[in-house]
XYZ file of C-alpha atoms in Angstrom:
317
model
C -1.006 11.080 18.387
C 1.635 11.738 20.988
C 5.012 10.293 20.158
C 6.154 7.311 22.158
C 9.733 6.231 22.548
C 9.616 2.464 22.668
C 12.965 0.809 22.090
C 13.225 -2.060 19.635
C 16.263 -4.240 18.968
C 19.137 -2.605 17.116
C 19.930 -3.780 13.610
C 21.875 -6.999 13.497
C 25.437 -6.821 12.274
C 25.635 -8.288 8.787
C 28.458 -9.917 6.834
C 31.926 -8.621 7.678
C 30.621 -5.477 9.344
C 31.718 -4.969 12.953
C 29.082 -2.327 13.745
C 25.440 -1.926 12.674
C 24.642 0.859 10.214
C 21.401 1.822 11.986
C 21.337 2.029 15.776
C 18.986 3.240 18.516
C 15.852 2.252 16.600
C 12.750 3.594 18.356
C 9.068 4.092 17.672
C 8.722 7.829 17.100
C 4.930 7.791 16.613
C 2.337 5.024 16.826
C -1.006 5.068 15.012
C -4.450 3.467 15.071
C -4.794 1.112 12.109
C -8.560 0.865 12.608
C -8.973 4.585 11.939
C -7.118 4.324 8.632
C -3.755 5.574 9.816
C -1.413 3.570 7.596
C 1.565 5.859 6.895
C 2.610 5.843 3.257
C 4.988 8.761 2.747
C 6.981 11.275 4.792
C 8.330 14.764 4.196
C 10.528 16.405 6.821
C 9.901 20.121 7.255
C 12.562 22.720 8.149
C 11.216 23.007 11.714
C 11.625 19.264 12.263
C 7.944 18.397 11.934
C 6.809 15.651 9.569
C 4.142 15.697 6.868
C 2.751 12.170 6.620
C 0.329 10.626 4.111
C -2.194 8.206 5.671
C -3.743 5.742 3.217
C -7.100 4.984 4.862
C -8.035 2.422 2.195
C -6.785 -0.735 4.016
C -9.679 -0.388 6.479
C -12.068 1.505 4.194
C -11.527 4.866 5.854
C -10.873 8.257 4.231
C -7.204 9.141 3.698
C -5.514 12.011 5.510
C -2.509 14.240 5.232
C -1.221 15.009 8.715
C 1.547 17.006 10.333
C 3.357 15.630 13.368
C 5.552 17.940 15.435
C 8.781 16.847 17.096
C 6.843 16.710 20.398
C 4.233 14.383 18.875
C 1.379 16.848 18.390
C -0.715 15.816 15.395
C -2.738 18.054 13.055
C -4.841 16.943 10.088
C -3.962 19.171 7.145
C -6.201 17.549 4.535
C -8.998 15.022 4.784
C -9.790 12.927 1.707
C -12.749 10.963 0.366
C -13.453 7.396 1.353
C -12.094 5.048 -1.304
C -9.341 7.485 -2.335
C -5.695 7.316 -1.267
C -3.259 10.105 -0.469
C 0.129 8.718 -1.456
C 3.347 10.666 -2.119
C 3.898 14.131 -0.698
C 6.639 16.726 -0.956
C 7.261 20.355 -0.030
C 8.118 23.512 -1.947
C 10.572 26.105 -0.628
C 7.666 28.453 0.156
C 6.038 25.864 2.412
C 3.441 24.650 -0.088
C 2.657 20.963 0.388
C 2.154 18.916 -2.764
C 0.533 15.488 -2.674
C -0.888 12.786 -4.913
C -4.482 11.605 -4.775
C -5.305 8.184 -6.182
C -9.011 8.091 -6.987
C -11.479 6.422 -9.340
C -13.177 9.810 -9.580
C -11.716 11.816 -12.465
C -12.508 15.062 -10.638
C -10.129 14.131 -7.792
C -7.356 11.962 -9.272
C -4.130 13.899 -9.680
C -1.532 16.102 -8.031
C -2.803 18.553 -5.402
C -1.297 21.456 -3.514
C -1.903 22.987 -0.107
C -0.475 26.528 0.096
C 0.558 27.884 3.503
C -2.607 29.101 5.250
C -4.574 28.183 2.107
C -7.037 25.561 0.965
C -6.251 22.396 -1.004
C -6.657 22.630 -4.761
C -5.881 20.265 -7.609
C -2.827 21.336 -9.536
C -3.115 18.806 -12.378
C -5.365 15.898 -13.246
C -3.979 12.374 -13.715
C -5.744 9.344 -15.217
C -8.124 7.655 -12.794
C -6.996 4.236 -14.056
C -3.423 4.823 -12.840
C -1.801 4.854 -9.417
C 0.076 8.068 -8.625
C 2.541 7.074 -5.948
C 5.909 8.737 -5.209
C 6.209 12.498 -5.717
C 9.300 14.716 -5.985
C 10.045 18.354 -6.768
C 13.113 19.681 -8.551
C 15.457 22.035 -6.636
C 14.318 25.031 -8.682
C 10.739 24.400 -7.577
C 9.427 24.404 -11.135
C 8.494 20.775 -11.826
C 6.915 17.949 -9.885
C 7.555 14.326 -10.874
C 4.863 11.764 -10.052
C 5.332 8.015 -10.396
C 2.418 6.033 -11.867
C 3.000 2.412 -10.909
C 0.051 0.917 -12.791
C 0.684 2.613 -16.141
C 4.478 2.407 -15.769
C 5.307 6.056 -16.324
C 6.558 9.231 -14.669
C 4.440 12.360 -15.054
C 5.848 15.894 -15.071
C 3.617 18.578 -13.577
C 4.496 22.300 -13.754
C 4.312 23.915 -10.320
C 3.016 27.098 -11.933
C -0.002 25.190 -13.252
C -0.942 23.434 -16.453
C -1.583 19.946 -17.715
C 0.512 16.995 -16.620
C 2.596 15.395 -19.362
C 4.178 11.988 -19.661
C 7.835 12.617 -18.906
C 9.056 9.025 -19.255
C 7.620 5.593 -19.907
C 9.069 2.267 -20.989
C 9.641 -1.341 -19.941
C 12.032 -0.326 -17.165
C 9.145 1.459 -15.414
C 6.455 -1.119 -16.111
C 4.931 -3.588 -13.645
C 5.429 -7.330 -14.031
C 2.292 -8.714 -15.750
C 2.801 -12.021 -13.922
C 3.028 -10.491 -10.443
C 0.179 -10.926 -7.980
C 0.430 -7.207 -7.172
C 1.180 -5.476 -10.454
C 3.132 -2.395 -9.464
C 5.974 -0.860 -11.425
C 7.572 2.538 -10.821
C 6.945 3.457 -7.208
C 9.232 5.844 -5.321
C 10.734 8.928 -6.920
C 13.370 11.480 -5.840
C 15.135 14.340 -7.593
C 18.843 14.140 -6.768
C 21.947 15.769 -8.268
C 20.416 16.631 -11.623
C 18.558 13.355 -12.100
C 15.217 11.769 -11.385
C 15.676 8.518 -9.441
C 12.883 5.955 -9.286
C 12.291 2.490 -7.887
C 10.385 -0.332 -9.580
C 8.489 -2.471 -7.071
C 8.004 -5.577 -9.240
C 11.371 -5.469 -10.993
C 13.331 -4.718 -7.810
C 15.390 -1.982 -9.426
C 16.636 1.488 -8.568
C 16.994 3.682 -11.663
C 18.673 7.032 -12.330
C 17.452 9.205 -15.209
C 19.475 12.371 -15.903
C 17.461 15.489 -16.693
C 18.815 17.257 -19.789
C 19.169 21.022 -20.162
C 15.856 20.917 -22.038
C 14.116 19.161 -19.151
C 13.762 15.900 -21.042
C 14.883 12.505 -19.710
C 18.316 11.191 -20.589
C 19.332 7.539 -20.799
C 18.098 5.299 -17.997
C 20.860 3.926 -15.747
C 20.270 0.974 -13.442
C 21.810 2.074 -10.134
C 20.930 -1.201 -8.368
C 18.884 -4.340 -8.890
C 17.790 -7.375 -6.882
C 15.829 -5.191 -4.450
C 12.534 -7.121 -4.232
C 9.414 -5.154 -3.241
C 11.348 -1.876 -3.223
C 9.068 1.021 -2.336
C 10.164 4.599 -1.697
C 13.701 5.562 -0.678
C 15.914 8.462 0.371
C 19.510 9.604 0.056
C 21.927 10.022 2.928
C 22.141 13.716 2.028
C 22.026 16.033 -0.982
C 25.643 15.282 -1.909
C 25.785 11.504 -1.426
C 24.508 8.757 -3.736
C 24.097 6.388 -0.797
C 20.452 5.289 -0.661
C 18.263 3.872 2.108
C 15.498 1.864 0.441
C 12.321 0.557 2.067
C 11.342 -2.917 0.862
C 7.675 -3.572 1.542
C 5.770 -6.836 2.055
C 6.721 -9.615 2.001
C 10.431 -8.644 2.083
C 10.053 -6.257 5.043
C 13.497 -4.730 5.262
C 15.457 -1.532 4.798
C 18.567 -1.845 2.643
C 21.453 0.522 2.158
C 22.460 0.852 -1.498
C 26.080 1.929 -1.944
C 27.118 4.269 -4.779
C 28.638 1.334 -6.699
C 25.270 -0.475 -6.753
C 25.976 -3.098 -4.096
C 23.512 -3.248 -1.241
C 22.774 -4.987 2.034
C 20.014 -5.225 4.595
C 20.375 -2.908 7.611
C 16.923 -3.306 9.233
C 14.487 -6.248 9.291
C 11.354 -7.405 11.109
C 13.623 -8.124 14.072
C 13.986 -4.340 14.355
C 10.218 -3.873 14.354
C 9.606 -3.293 10.638
C 5.995 -3.809 9.560
C 5.309 -3.160 5.858
C 7.891 -0.359 5.427
C 6.806 2.048 2.696
C 9.454 4.778 2.731
C 12.543 6.131 4.460
C 13.673 9.710 4.985
C 17.150 10.743 6.118
C 17.342 13.829 8.309
C 20.322 16.080 9.048
C 22.812 13.448 7.994
C 22.459 10.936 10.811
C 18.764 10.343 11.507
C 16.515 8.016 9.531
C 12.710 7.862 9.670
C 10.875 4.759 8.443
C 7.136 4.685 7.710
C 5.543 1.315 8.525
C 2.049 0.847 7.068
C 1.317 -2.265 9.153
C -0.674 -4.012 6.444
C -0.477 -7.426 8.101
C -1.781 -8.446 11.521
C -1.141 -7.386 14.224
C -1.030 -4.118 12.206
C 1.922 -2.472 13.889
C 1.633 0.808 11.971
C 4.083 3.456 13.154
C 6.940 5.778 12.358
C 10.355 4.583 13.481
C 13.459 6.657 13.986
C 17.017 5.381 14.031
C 20.515 6.826 14.078
C 22.757 6.287 11.059
C 26.206 5.112 12.157
C 28.224 7.142 9.667
C 31.514 5.506 10.636
C 30.140 2.022 9.968
C 28.506 3.181 6.738
C 31.529 4.904 5.211
C 34.100 2.390 6.494
C 32.617 -0.393 4.432
C 34.827 -1.234 1.390
C 31.781 -1.201 -0.917
C 30.815 2.326 0.008
C-alpha cells in the first residue's frame, strides 16, 4: 500500500527534559485491518526497504510477509495458511529472510527461510504448542535465536540447518501464570556479544552474554517495570540505549538508558495503536509497528526522528 505522510502530534516533553526525544512522527504506511494486515515485526534492508510480518489471525485471515519500499510499493514475499501467524523476521548478510511461523500444524510450526530469488522452506521445526515470537541472528550469521513466549524459552537454530535446541529457559523467561494473556519471553536481539530479550508479563529487559562455546552466560536484568514490553531495538550497534515497544494496554514507546532507567517517549497521543516493535535506522530514524488490535484498528507503520541531542543530554543516559 502506498505510503502516506500524515502528521501526528510530536511526543510530549516529559519530566525535566526541555526537548522531546522523538520528533516529526508520521504515518509511513497505513494498512487494511480487515484484510489481516496487522504488522508484528520489522526488518530494515540495506536498500531502505522494510520486511514486515503481518499477523492475519486477528481477523481470521492468512498471515503474510511483505516488503515495502521507501516509495511505498508493497510486495508479498510469502503467504501463509489461515490460522497460522508469521511473527518475528530477520535478515542474513546474503539477503536471506528468516521468519517464525506459529502454527498448530506440526508440519509448519518453526523457523523458515526465504533465500534471495528462492522459495520458502522450513529451516527447523518448533513445538506446535509454543509461540515463536521474536527472532534474531548473530553477527557471524551462524545461529538464529527464537523466543518462545508460551514455553518460556529461547531456541537456537543453526543457519546451516539442523534441529533447533533449547538455548535457555528458566523463570526469568516464563509467563505469569496469573496473567490474562500468558506471554513470557517476547522480543529478542543479538547485540554486542549477548542475546537480549524482553518478557511481556514480567515487564523486564534481560541481557544474556554468549560464551565462547555458544552457551548462555548469567542472566542480567537490564531494566524492569516495563509492562507489556514487546519487541525492541537499539539506537545503533555500539549503543546500549534501547527503544522498547509496550503493547496493549500500556501503548507506549519507552527509551531505556544504559543504566537501566527508562521513560516514555511516545504514547497514544502520538498515534500509537498496539505497538509491537521498534526499529532504529541509520542512527536517527525510528520505525514503530502498530498492530491496531483495538477499534478503530489504526494499524500502520510510523516513522519518527530521534533527537540525539535530547537523548544524550539527559543525565541518566
